[in-house]
Amino acid sequence: MSESEFFGSSDFEEDRATTDPVLLIDTEGFSGPLDLLLELARRQKVDLSKISILKLVEQYLAFIERARTLRLELAADYLVMAAWLAYLKSRLLVPAPESSAEPDAADLAAALANKLKRLEAFRGLARMLQDRPQLDRDMFGRGQPEPVAMRKIPIFDASIHDLLNSYAQQRQTRVLSKISLQKRVVWSLDEARAALERLVGVSKEWAVLDDYLIAFITEPEQRRTVRATALSASLELVKEGRAELRQDAAFAPIYLRARYNAEPVRQT
């Protein structure tokens, strides 16, 4: 790259056509000497991995020299980089002695090329982030955002051995548990017979058996035993000829009354 491409037209280039591309370089536009080197490398229009470090050094030194002739104030970083690049140029042009303890010039050039590639990658990422849609500028959020619904799904991690062990523990707990049986309240047949004999002795009309048994049901669990025992006792009274039973339909109430002037049924 020529110096005129950096500094624009000089005094003796005023007759250049206005259509020619002109590049004006301002040192204030660069963040440092590496940024300037990256711009110079781009002007070579080659891949950074194939860039000519020697040619890049010559362009940088020419830029610094041109800036001095124009009496531009350069930062110390640019001057330090110029000195180091001048040293690198001398190492690239002059073969180093075999017994030299200084680093190889090729390694120094490769390190510089790697720095330029990293800088290019960072700047590319910065441009990509800058070009993304910005909230409240290119895109807008919802006025009333919906809450995020959290759904927890339990994940069990157990082997077949763990399952069998847990099942065995549950079974063992049930086997060893204490079993206690509650005593059932039962209405004896003698009690039911005595109660029905009192009913039959005073009842000459049909009476609903369940209405009479309510007085003997003091707890809900006694309902079954009272009704079953009373039915058995009433059948015995009918068999002996002392009472009569009547039921008009299936599941209908059972009626009971005393039987008079009838001989007891003989059992054979």
Short mmCIF file of C-alpha atoms in Angstrom, two decimals:
data_model
loop_
_atom_site.label_atom_id
_atom_site.label_comp_id
_atom_site.label_asym_id
_atom_site.label_seq_id
_atom_site.Cartn_x
_atom_site.Cartn_y
_atom_site.Cartn_z
CA MET A 1 0.00 0.00 0.00
CA SER A 2 1.34 3.44 -0.93
CA GLU A 3 1.53 6.36 1.49
CA SER A 4 -0.86 8.38 -0.63
CA GLU A 5 -3.62 5.87 0.10
CA PHE A 6 -3.31 6.72 3.80
CA PHE A 7 -2.80 10.46 3.75
CA GLY A 8 -4.80 11.41 0.65
CA SER A 9 -3.56 13.64 -2.14
CA SER A 10 -0.36 15.65 -1.53
CA ASP A 11 0.63 19.03 -2.98
CA PHE A 12 1.97 17.52 -6.20
CA GLU A 13 -1.13 15.25 -6.70
CA GLU A 14 -3.75 17.97 -7.09
CA ASP A 15 -4.35 16.98 -10.73
CA ARG A 16 -5.59 13.47 -9.73
CA ALA A 17 -9.05 12.58 -11.02
CA THR A 18 -11.82 13.08 -8.51
CA THR A 19 -13.13 9.57 -9.12
CA ASP A 20 -9.99 7.89 -7.70
CA PRO A 21 -10.52 6.32 -4.26
CA VAL A 22 -8.72 8.21 -1.52
CA LEU A 23 -8.17 6.90 2.03
CA LEU A 24 -7.62 9.45 4.77
CA ILE A 25 -6.08 8.05 7.98
CA ASP A 26 -6.60 9.79 11.31
CA THR A 27 -4.63 8.39 14.26
CA GLU A 28 -7.40 9.46 16.60
CA GLY A 29 -9.70 6.88 14.98
CA PHE A 30 -7.59 3.92 16.12
CA SER A 31 -7.66 2.44 19.60
CA GLY A 32 -3.97 1.55 19.44
CA PRO A 33 -1.12 0.46 17.21
CA LEU A 34 -2.59 -3.02 16.81
CA ASP A 35 -5.79 -1.48 15.48
CA LEU A 36 -3.74 0.45 12.94
CA LEU A 37 -1.85 -2.70 11.97
CA LEU A 38 -5.14 -4.50 11.46
CA GLU A 39 -6.35 -1.77 9.09
CA LEU A 40 -3.09 -1.98 7.16
CA ALA A 41 -3.45 -5.76 6.94
CA ARG A 42 -6.96 -5.40 5.57
CA ARG A 43 -5.68 -3.18 2.79
CA GLN A 44 -3.52 -6.06 1.57
CA LYS A 45 -6.78 -7.94 0.74
CA VAL A 46 -5.42 -11.31 1.84
CA ASP A 47 -6.24 -13.72 4.63
CA LEU A 48 -4.68 -12.84 7.95
CA SER A 49 -3.18 -16.32 8.12
CA LYS A 50 -1.34 -15.63 4.82
CA ILE A 51 -0.39 -12.01 5.41
CA SER A 52 3.12 -10.79 4.67
CA ILE A 53 4.48 -9.56 8.00
CA LEU A 54 7.48 -7.92 6.30
CA LYS A 55 5.26 -5.93 3.96
CA LEU A 56 3.02 -4.96 6.86
CA VAL A 57 6.01 -3.74 8.85
CA GLU A 58 7.18 -1.62 5.93
CA GLN A 59 3.75 -0.01 5.61
CA TYR A 60 3.59 0.77 9.31
CA LEU A 61 7.05 2.30 9.37
CA ALA A 62 6.19 4.33 6.29
CA PHE A 63 3.07 5.59 8.05
CA ILE A 64 5.04 6.67 11.11
CA GLU A 65 7.69 8.36 8.99
CA ARG A 66 5.07 10.15 6.95
CA ALA A 67 3.34 11.28 10.14
CA ARG A 68 6.58 12.77 11.41
CA THR A 69 7.17 14.68 8.22
CA LEU A 70 3.68 16.16 8.52
CA ARG A 71 4.44 17.06 12.16
CA LEU A 72 1.62 14.97 13.57
CA GLU A 73 1.64 14.24 17.28
CA LEU A 74 1.79 10.47 17.78
CA ALA A 75 1.13 8.60 21.00
CA ALA A 76 3.96 6.76 22.68
CA ASP A 77 2.35 3.40 21.89
CA TYR A 78 2.68 4.04 18.16
CA LEU A 79 6.34 4.96 18.52
CA VAL A 80 7.08 1.90 20.65
CA MET A 81 5.37 -0.30 18.10
CA ALA A 82 7.37 1.36 15.33
CA ALA A 83 10.63 0.62 17.13
CA TRP A 84 9.66 -2.97 17.72
CA LEU A 85 8.58 -3.45 14.10
CA ALA A 86 11.85 -1.94 12.91
CA TYR A 87 13.65 -4.52 15.03
CA LEU A 88 11.43 -7.28 13.61
CA LYS A 89 12.16 -6.10 10.07
CA SER A 90 15.88 -6.29 10.68
CA ARG A 91 15.52 -9.79 12.09
CA LEU A 92 13.50 -10.89 9.09
CA LEU A 93 15.97 -9.48 6.58
CA VAL A 94 19.19 -10.49 8.31
CA PRO A 95 19.62 -14.17 9.20
CA ALA A 96 20.20 -14.71 12.91
CA PRO A 97 23.38 -16.49 14.04
CA GLU A 98 23.00 -20.09 15.08
CA SER A 99 24.23 -19.45 18.63
CA SER A 100 21.85 -16.52 19.21
CA ALA A 101 19.70 -16.72 22.37
CA GLU A 102 17.10 -14.31 21.02
CA PRO A 103 13.72 -15.60 19.78
CA ASP A 104 13.37 -16.60 16.16
CA ALA A 105 12.10 -13.87 13.83
CA ALA A 106 9.58 -16.27 12.28
CA ASP A 107 8.11 -16.94 15.72
CA LEU A 108 7.83 -13.22 16.41
CA ALA A 109 6.09 -12.67 13.09
CA ALA A 110 3.69 -15.56 13.76
CA ALA A 111 2.86 -14.14 17.20
CA LEU A 112 2.09 -10.76 15.66
CA ALA A 113 -0.16 -12.38 13.05
CA ASN A 114 -2.02 -14.27 15.79
CA LYS A 115 -2.63 -11.02 17.69
CA LEU A 116 -4.05 -9.45 14.57
CA LYS A 117 -6.37 -12.42 14.00
CA ARG A 118 -7.61 -12.26 17.59
CA LEU A 119 -8.26 -8.54 17.29
CA GLU A 120 -10.18 -9.13 14.07
CA ALA A 121 -12.28 -11.83 15.76
CA PHE A 122 -13.11 -9.56 18.71
CA ARG A 123 -14.11 -6.71 16.44
CA GLY A 124 -16.29 -9.05 14.39
CA LEU A 125 -18.09 -10.21 17.53
CA ALA A 126 -18.55 -6.62 18.64
CA ARG A 127 -20.13 -5.73 15.30
CA MET A 128 -22.39 -8.77 15.49
CA LEU A 129 -23.60 -7.80 18.97
CA GLN A 130 -24.10 -4.21 17.90
CA ASP A 131 -26.21 -5.27 14.90
CA ARG A 132 -28.57 -7.40 16.97
CA PRO A 133 -32.06 -6.00 17.66
CA GLN A 134 -32.05 -3.75 20.72
CA LEU A 135 -34.82 -3.87 23.32
CA ASP A 136 -37.03 -0.77 23.37
CA ARG A 137 -35.51 0.32 20.07
CA ASP A 138 -35.96 -2.43 17.48
CA MET A 139 -38.18 -4.68 19.56
CA PHE A 140 -40.50 -4.11 22.50
CA GLY A 141 -41.60 -6.32 25.37
CA ARG A 142 -45.17 -7.12 26.31
CA GLY A 143 -47.01 -4.68 28.50
CA GLN A 144 -48.29 -7.36 30.85
CA PRO A 145 -45.93 -10.34 30.69
CA GLU A 146 -47.29 -13.67 31.81
CA PRO A 147 -45.61 -15.35 34.77
CA VAL A 148 -43.38 -18.29 34.04
CA ALA A 149 -45.08 -21.51 35.06
CA MET A 150 -42.75 -23.78 36.96
CA ARG A 151 -43.50 -27.46 36.62
CA LYS A 152 -41.52 -29.87 38.74
CA ILE A 153 -41.26 -33.42 37.47
CA PRO A 154 -39.70 -35.83 39.98
CA ILE A 155 -37.11 -38.17 38.55
CA PHE A 156 -36.50 -41.37 40.49
CA ASP A 157 -33.18 -43.12 40.20
CA ALA A 158 -33.41 -46.62 41.66
CA SER A 159 -32.14 -50.02 40.64
CA ILE A 160 -34.01 -53.31 40.79
CA HIS A 161 -32.13 -54.11 44.00
CA ASP A 162 -33.41 -50.91 45.63
CA LEU A 163 -37.00 -51.71 44.64
CA LEU A 164 -36.80 -55.26 46.01
CA ASN A 165 -35.24 -54.03 49.24
CA SER A 166 -37.97 -51.43 49.74
CA TYR A 167 -40.70 -53.99 49.02
CA ALA A 168 -39.18 -56.44 51.51
CA GLN A 169 -39.09 -53.79 54.23
CA GLN A 170 -42.75 -52.92 53.68
CA ARG A 171 -43.79 -56.57 53.80
CA GLN A 172 -41.74 -57.19 56.93
CA THR A 173 -43.34 -54.20 58.65
CA ARG A 174 -46.81 -55.55 57.92
CA VAL A 175 -45.99 -59.07 59.10
CA LEU A 176 -44.50 -57.91 62.39
CA SER A 177 -47.25 -55.39 63.10
CA LYS A 178 -49.52 -56.09 66.06
CA ILE A 179 -52.98 -57.25 65.10
CA SER A 180 -55.84 -56.44 67.44
CA LEU A 181 -59.43 -57.53 66.88
CA GLN A 182 -62.22 -55.49 68.35
CA LYS A 183 -64.96 -57.32 70.16
CA ARG A 184 -68.20 -57.25 68.24
CA VAL A 185 -71.37 -56.28 70.02
CA VAL A 186 -73.88 -59.08 69.38
CA TRP A 187 -77.53 -59.20 70.47
CA SER A 188 -78.11 -62.68 71.71
CA LEU A 189 -81.05 -64.79 70.63
CA ASP A 190 -82.37 -65.01 74.18
CA GLU A 191 -82.43 -61.22 74.50
CA ALA A 192 -84.26 -60.90 71.18
CA ARG A 193 -86.78 -63.60 72.12
CA ALA A 194 -87.56 -61.97 75.47
CA ALA A 195 -88.09 -58.58 73.80
CA LEU A 196 -90.39 -60.05 71.14
CA GLU A 197 -92.38 -62.00 73.71
CA ARG A 198 -93.11 -58.74 75.49
CA LEU A 199 -94.22 -57.21 72.17
CA VAL A 200 -96.39 -60.18 71.23
CA GLY A 201 -97.99 -60.25 74.66
CA VAL A 202 -99.37 -56.70 74.36
CA SER A 203 -99.80 -56.31 70.58
CA LYS A 204 -103.07 -57.49 69.08
CA GLU A 205 -102.72 -55.50 65.86
CA TRP A 206 -100.06 -55.62 63.20
CA ALA A 207 -96.94 -53.69 64.28
CA VAL A 208 -93.86 -52.90 62.20
CA LEU A 209 -90.98 -54.94 63.53
CA ASP A 210 -88.32 -52.32 62.70
CA ASP A 211 -90.16 -49.61 64.64
CA TYR A 212 -90.07 -51.75 67.73
CA LEU A 213 -86.37 -52.62 67.34
CA ILE A 214 -85.21 -48.97 67.19
CA ALA A 215 -85.20 -48.78 70.97
CA PHE A 216 -82.59 -51.57 71.14
CA ILE A 217 -80.20 -50.02 68.57
CA THR A 218 -78.02 -47.74 70.71
CA GLU A 219 -75.06 -47.67 68.31
CA PRO A 220 -74.92 -47.80 64.48
CA GLU A 221 -72.86 -50.99 64.43
CA GLN A 222 -75.64 -52.81 66.37
CA ARG A 223 -78.19 -52.42 63.58
CA ARG A 224 -77.26 -55.58 61.72
CA THR A 225 -77.05 -57.86 64.73
CA VAL A 226 -80.33 -56.57 66.24
CA ARG A 227 -82.34 -56.99 63.04
CA ALA A 228 -80.86 -60.39 62.19
CA THR A 229 -81.35 -61.78 65.70
CA ALA A 230 -84.88 -60.35 65.99
CA LEU A 231 -85.86 -61.99 62.68
CA SER A 232 -84.58 -65.36 63.89
CA ALA A 233 -86.43 -65.01 67.19
CA SER A 234 -89.67 -63.99 65.43
CA LEU A 235 -89.47 -67.04 63.17
CA GLU A 236 -89.17 -69.25 66.24
CA LEU A 237 -92.28 -67.62 67.74
CA VAL A 238 -94.16 -68.20 64.49
CA LYS A 239 -93.01 -71.81 64.52
CA GLU A 240 -94.32 -72.22 68.05
CA GLY A 241 -97.67 -70.69 67.02
CA ARG A 242 -97.39 -67.69 69.30
CA ALA A 243 -97.00 -64.97 66.63
CA GLU A 244 -97.76 -64.14 63.02
CA LEU A 245 -95.53 -62.42 60.44
CA ARG A 246 -96.57 -60.56 57.31
CA GLN A 247 -94.65 -58.93 54.44
CA ASP A 248 -96.59 -57.42 51.58
CA ALA A 249 -93.74 -57.35 49.03
CA ALA A 250 -90.06 -58.04 48.64
CA PHE A 251 -87.95 -55.73 50.79
CA ALA A 252 -91.15 -54.32 52.34
CA PRO A 253 -91.49 -53.81 56.11
CA ILE A 254 -92.19 -56.91 58.21
CA TYR A 255 -95.29 -56.82 60.43
CA LEU A 256 -95.71 -58.83 63.65
CA ARG A 257 -98.67 -59.56 65.96
CA ALA A 258 -99.73 -62.10 68.57
CA ARG A 259 -101.67 -65.20 67.58
CA TYR A 260 -104.63 -66.24 69.75
CA ASN A 261 -106.70 -69.47 69.93
CA ALA A 262 -104.21 -71.39 67.86
CA GLU A 263 -102.49 -74.58 68.75
CA PRO A 264 -98.75 -74.62 68.66
CA VAL A 265 -97.20 -76.20 65.63
CA ARG A 266 -95.87 -79.59 66.51
CA GLN A 267 -92.41 -80.50 65.39
CA THR A 268 -92.02 -83.93 63.81
#
